[in-house]
Each structure stands twice: as C-alpha cells, then as structure tokens.
Tab-separated table of C-alpha atoms in Angstrom:
chain	number	residue	atom	x	y	z
A	1	LEU	CA	3.807	38.800	-113.908
A	2	ALA	CA	1.243	39.747	-111.291
A	3	THR	CA	3.096	37.576	-108.778
A	4	ALA	CA	6.353	39.317	-109.649
A	5	GLN	CA	4.738	42.701	-109.030
A	6	VAL	CA	3.479	41.555	-105.642
A	7	VAL	CA	6.973	40.319	-104.789
A	8	ALA	CA	8.492	43.639	-105.879
A	9	ASN	CA	6.030	45.649	-103.769
A	10	GLY	CA	6.644	43.381	-100.799
A	11	ALA	CA	10.402	43.811	-101.183
A	12	ALA	CA	10.029	47.609	-101.261
A	13	PHE	CA	7.956	47.506	-98.062
A	14	PHE	CA	10.492	45.199	-96.394
A	15	LEU	CA	13.353	47.518	-97.373
A	16	ALA	CA	11.586	50.515	-95.809
A	17	TRP	CA	10.803	48.528	-92.649
A	18	ALA	CA	14.379	47.289	-92.349
A	19	VAL	CA	15.866	50.783	-92.596
A	20	ALA	CA	13.351	52.238	-90.141
A	21	ARG	CA	13.739	49.465	-87.541
A	22	GLY	CA	17.421	48.828	-88.006
A	23	MET	CA	18.673	52.426	-88.074
A	24	GLY	CA	15.929	54.587	-86.571
A	25	GLU	CA	13.226	56.893	-87.870
A	26	ALA	CA	15.539	59.875	-88.444
A	27	VAL	CA	17.859	57.865	-90.658
A	28	TYR	CA	14.875	56.341	-92.457
A	29	GLY	CA	13.575	59.837	-93.237
A	30	GLN	CA	16.937	60.765	-94.775
A	31	PHE	CA	17.095	57.552	-96.763
A	32	ALA	CA	13.474	57.711	-97.944
A	33	ALA	CA	13.787	61.289	-99.237
A	34	ALA	CA	17.033	60.525	-101.077
A	35	TYR	CA	15.577	57.286	-102.466
A	36	ALA	CA	12.476	59.121	-103.730
A	37	LEU	CA	14.758	61.560	-105.545
A	38	ALA	CA	16.690	58.675	-107.105
A	39	VAL	CA	13.525	56.925	-108.288
A	40	SER	CA	12.278	60.189	-109.782
A	41	VAL	CA	15.528	60.605	-111.717
A	42	ALA	CA	15.127	57.036	-112.984
A	43	ALA	CA	11.526	57.729	-114.066
A	44	LEU	CA	12.546	60.840	-115.997
A	45	ALA	CA	15.501	58.984	-117.527
A	46	ASP	CA	13.153	56.301	-118.821
A	47	SER	CA	10.610	58.698	-120.374
A	48	GLY	CA	9.143	55.990	-122.564
A	49	VAL	CA	12.511	54.603	-123.687
A	50	ARG	CA	11.956	51.144	-122.206
A	51	VAL	CA	8.424	50.814	-123.588
A	52	THR	CA	9.610	51.943	-127.022
A	53	LEU	CA	12.513	49.479	-126.884
A	54	ILE	CA	10.147	46.591	-126.098
A	55	ARG	CA	7.840	47.554	-128.952
A	56	GLU	CA	10.634	48.040	-131.493
A	57	VAL	CA	12.426	44.801	-130.534
A	58	ALA	CA	9.129	42.958	-131.034
A	59	ARG	CA	8.843	44.556	-134.502
A	60	GLN	CA	12.517	44.156	-135.461
A	61	PRO	CA	14.025	41.199	-133.563
A	62	ALA	CA	17.250	41.305	-135.592
A	63	ALA	CA	17.861	44.934	-134.621
A	64	TRP	CA	17.942	44.363	-130.854
A	65	LYS	CA	21.601	45.331	-130.390
A	66	ARG	CA	21.210	48.616	-132.254
A	67	LEU	CA	17.935	49.390	-130.494
A	68	LEU	CA	19.499	48.606	-127.117
A	69	ARG	CA	22.398	50.983	-127.851
A	70	HIS	CA	19.950	53.719	-128.797
A	71	ALA	CA	17.823	53.132	-125.704
A	72	LEU	CA	20.751	53.085	-123.275
A	73	SER	CA	22.383	56.180	-124.738
A	74	ILE	CA	19.135	58.178	-124.672
A	75	SER	CA	18.173	57.142	-121.146
A	76	MET	CA	21.680	57.756	-119.756
A	77	LEU	CA	21.781	61.198	-121.402
A	78	LEU	CA	18.409	62.078	-119.875
A	79	ALA	CA	19.502	60.722	-116.484
A	80	ILE	CA	22.706	62.772	-116.486
A	81	ILE	CA	20.828	65.952	-117.409
A	82	VAL	CA	18.213	65.442	-114.693
A	83	ALA	CA	20.781	64.354	-112.092
A	84	ALA	CA	22.943	67.396	-112.873
A	85	GLY	CA	20.004	69.674	-112.114
A	86	PHE	CA	19.399	67.989	-108.773
A	87	PHE	CA	23.136	68.038	-108.057
A	88	LEU	CA	23.120	71.834	-108.136
A	89	LEU	CA	20.421	71.821	-105.451
A	90	ILE	CA	22.390	69.299	-103.408
A	91	LEU	CA	25.625	71.288	-103.739
A	92	PHE	CA	24.275	74.510	-102.301
A	93	LYS	CA	21.606	73.413	-99.837
A	94	GLU	CA	22.845	70.384	-97.885
A	95	SER	CA	25.579	69.115	-95.613
A	96	PRO	CA	28.451	67.027	-97.024
A	97	GLN	CA	26.947	63.822	-95.568
A	98	ALA	CA	23.543	64.474	-97.149
A	99	GLN	CA	25.249	65.341	-100.436
A	100	SER	CA	27.135	62.037	-100.408
A	101	LEU	CA	23.970	60.061	-99.668
A	102	ARG	CA	22.065	61.634	-102.530
A	103	LEU	CA	24.955	61.251	-104.952
A	104	TRP	CA	25.276	57.533	-104.182
A	105	LEU	CA	21.546	57.071	-104.667
A	106	LEU	CA	21.698	59.037	-107.916
A	107	LEU	CA	24.330	56.510	-109.040
A	108	PHE	CA	21.893	53.787	-107.979
A	109	ALA	CA	19.250	55.473	-110.167
A	110	LEU	CA	21.570	55.321	-113.187
A	111	LEU	CA	22.273	51.633	-112.594
A	112	TRP	CA	18.585	50.856	-112.038
A	113	THR	CA	17.650	52.701	-115.227
A	114	GLY	CA	20.244	50.738	-117.179
A	115	LEU	CA	18.874	47.468	-115.801
A	116	ARG	CA	15.281	48.328	-116.706
A	117	ILE	CA	16.294	49.305	-120.226
A	118	LEU	CA	18.375	46.154	-120.640
A	119	LEU	CA	15.441	43.950	-119.601
A	120	GLY	CA	13.440	45.546	-122.410
A	121	VAL	CA	15.251	43.274	-124.882
A	122	PRO	CA	13.969	39.930	-123.533
A	123	ALA	CA	10.578	41.568	-122.936
A	124	GLY	CA	10.472	42.461	-126.621
A	125	HIS	CA	11.245	38.832	-127.427
A	126	GLN	CA	8.284	37.744	-125.253
A	127	ARG	CA	10.476	36.221	-122.522
A	128	LEU	CA	8.294	37.805	-119.885
A	129	VAL	CA	8.739	35.153	-117.201
A	130	ALA	CA	12.518	35.588	-117.318
A	131	VAL	CA	12.107	39.363	-117.080
A	132	ALA	CA	9.836	38.967	-114.049
A	133	VAL	CA	12.295	36.588	-112.371
A	134	TRP	CA	15.238	38.948	-112.870
A	135	GLY	CA	13.163	41.841	-111.542
A	136	ALA	CA	12.184	39.861	-108.452
A	137	ILE	CA	15.799	38.839	-107.825
A	138	GLU	CA	16.905	42.463	-108.066
A	139	ARG	CA	14.235	43.787	-105.681
A	140	VAL	CA	14.318	40.974	-103.109
A	141	GLY	CA	18.105	40.717	-103.096
A	142	GLY	CA	18.493	44.459	-102.613
A	143	ALA	CA	15.993	44.491	-99.748
A	144	LEU	CA	17.705	41.551	-98.013
A	145	LEU	CA	21.114	43.186	-98.411
A	146	VAL	CA	19.890	46.434	-96.869
A	147	ALA	CA	18.252	44.509	-94.011
A	148	ALA	CA	21.475	42.608	-93.330
A	149	LEU	CA	23.505	45.832	-93.317
A	150	ALA	CA	20.977	47.626	-91.091
A	151	PHE	CA	20.566	44.862	-88.489
A	152	LEU	CA	23.884	42.987	-88.505
A	153	THR	CA	26.463	45.746	-88.976
A	154	ASP	CA	27.128	49.225	-87.665
A	155	THR	CA	27.155	50.756	-91.109
A	156	SER	CA	25.846	54.262	-91.721
A	157	VAL	CA	23.018	55.277	-94.019
A	158	LEU	CA	25.718	56.092	-96.570
A	159	GLY	CA	26.861	52.467	-96.303
A	160	LEU	CA	23.319	51.329	-97.162
A	161	ALA	CA	23.352	53.434	-100.331
A	162	GLN	CA	26.783	52.094	-101.288
A	163	GLY	CA	25.618	48.532	-100.688
A	164	LEU	CA	22.600	49.083	-102.940
A	165	CYS	CA	24.872	50.424	-105.689
A	166	VAL	CA	27.176	47.413	-105.493
A	167	TRP	CA	24.205	45.036	-105.643
A	168	GLU	CA	22.613	46.880	-108.561
A	169	ALA	CA	25.893	46.906	-110.481
A	170	GLY	CA	26.283	43.153	-109.951
A	171	ILE	CA	22.753	42.434	-111.174
A	172	LEU	CA	23.289	44.727	-114.169
A	173	VAL	CA	26.413	42.807	-115.206
A	174	ALA	CA	24.655	39.450	-114.730
A	175	VAL	CA	21.662	40.504	-116.845
A	176	TRP	CA	23.948	41.986	-119.514
A	177	LEU	CA	25.787	38.666	-119.832
A	178	TRP	CA	22.490	36.749	-119.866
A	179	VAL	CA	20.905	38.947	-122.554
A	180	HIS	CA	23.963	38.729	-124.804
A	181	GLY	CA	24.156	34.975	-124.336
A	182	GLN	CA	20.583	34.227	-125.404
A	183	GLY	CA	21.307	33.842	-129.127
A	184	HIS	CA	18.619	36.239	-130.349
A	185	ASP	CA	17.726	36.584	-134.024
A	186	THR	CA	20.919	37.032	-136.082
A	187	ALA	CA	19.276	38.200	-139.330
A	188	VAL	CA	20.642	41.327	-140.975
A	189	ASP	CA	19.637	44.569	-139.264
A	190	ALA	CA	18.035	47.035	-141.678
A	191	GLY	CA	19.400	49.969	-139.672
A	192	GLY	CA	17.859	53.056	-138.130
A	193	SER	CA	18.848	56.349	-136.523
A	194	TRP	CA	19.361	57.341	-132.903
A	195	LEU	CA	17.256	60.451	-133.483
A	196	GLY	CA	14.400	58.411	-134.904
A	197	PHE	CA	14.329	56.260	-131.773
A	198	ALA	CA	14.379	59.362	-129.553
A	199	LYS	CA	11.444	60.891	-131.440
A	200	LEU	CA	9.450	57.713	-130.815
A	201	ALA	CA	10.390	57.316	-127.167
A	202	ILE	CA	10.469	60.689	-125.451
A	203	PRO	CA	7.051	62.177	-126.356
A	204	PHE	CA	5.467	58.766	-125.797
A	205	GLY	CA	6.657	58.419	-122.209
A	206	MET	CA	7.120	61.928	-120.848
A	207	ALA	CA	3.585	62.216	-119.436
A	208	ALA	CA	3.941	58.962	-117.502
A	209	ALA	CA	7.367	60.034	-116.202
A	210	VAL	CA	6.073	63.400	-114.982
A	211	GLN	CA	3.130	61.695	-113.280
A	212	SER	CA	5.531	59.352	-111.481
A	213	VAL	CA	7.662	62.246	-110.245
A	214	VAL	CA	4.680	64.308	-109.102
A	215	GLY	CA	3.586	61.386	-106.940
A	216	ARG	CA	6.865	61.688	-104.988
A	217	LEU	CA	7.221	65.459	-105.087
A	218	ASP	CA	6.136	66.063	-101.493
A	219	LEU	CA	8.770	63.685	-100.128
A	220	ILE	CA	11.474	65.187	-102.356
A	221	ILE	CA	10.637	68.742	-101.220
A	222	LEU	CA	10.627	67.728	-97.555
A	223	GLY	CA	14.020	66.132	-98.061
A	224	PHE	CA	15.496	69.453	-99.205
A	225	GLN	CA	13.983	71.532	-96.401
A	226	GLN	CA	16.359	72.675	-93.700
A	227	GLN	CA	15.863	71.453	-90.144
A	228	PRO	CA	14.484	74.168	-87.776
C-alpha cells in the first residue's frame, strides 16, 4: 500500500510536469486551479462515506450491494450540491472557456468520487492489494494520457480535461464490472436504511473533508481572481 501511494504521488507530479512543459505555464495555472477545485469537490462529496463503507462492508459482508448503493447515492448527492454552488461562481465570474474547463473537471470529480467509493467494497473485504493496483492504474494511466495529449497533439487545455474524463469513466466501468464479478458473500442481507448510513458517514468524515479543502483554498481563490 505504501508503494501504491508513492506511485500515486509520482503520477500526480508527472501530470503537473507534463501540463506545464507541454502546454506552458499559463495553461498549467488554469489547469491546476480548476483541478484543485475538482479535487475539493471530490473531498467534500466523500465526507467519510468511503471510510464508512469500508467499515460497514467489513462488518456486514453480505450487505455490500445495499451499502454500495447507499454510499454512491449519498456521495453523488453531496457532490451535486457542492458542484452547484461552485457552478454559480463559475457562471458569473469567468469566461466561457474557463467555465467549460471547470465544468469538465467537475465531471471528472464526480467520476473520481464514484471510483473511490466503489473501491471501498473490495477494501472492506480486505482485498487491499487489488485496491492499490486499481488506484495505481487509474493515476498512472491518467498522467500518461495527459502527457501524450500535451506533447503529441495540439489539443487545448479543455481537451486535457475531456481526456481525463474519458479515462476516468473507462476505469470506473472496468472496476464496476470487476467488483460485481468477484462473487462476494451471498448470504441474506439483514437490511438497513439510507438515512442510517448517512448519519454514520457524514459527521465522521466532514472534518477531514474540510481540512482537505482548506489545504487547496489559496489555489482555488487565485483561480477565481480576475486578471489585471
């Protein structure tokens, strides 16, 4: 798992380097600010949902499908609420090109959130190596795709965001098929409510989510400032 984290951090660094060298510092600044906003939306959309899913799947292996439905619905609802708030800022304060870039990266945030939640199922079943491998594939593949687009094509920064979304959607589908093909415990599910899951997840993770967003707040604010 430590190796997977190193790989993920290295991929993030490579992605930033590729955008900066392949498309110039000005474009990198645009991309970095929009990407920071997207990651912040993803952090707020998680708000402890993934951690709660892992814990509850470990406690109730037979209930993984129900728990996954609860987790995805809660995180997507939170993501839409947060993204809608940022969308109002985008709508009134930025050019059409900047709006498009941020909207594509907000879509990326939704897809990334869904992937992280989905990987909570095998994590709850203690398949941690598989989770780490899928995470590394997602990060490294996305970084390589962005590098290829930046260096080998004349695509715009909007094209980079669209490429990331296509990659993330493909990985999400692949992981979905893999998770549902693993033959997890088929014992009878005792049942449980959506609201009960939300009460466990949201208070548990909100502090960590806010801390994550605060760490990127300066970059997000700079991204919304008008050029002199």
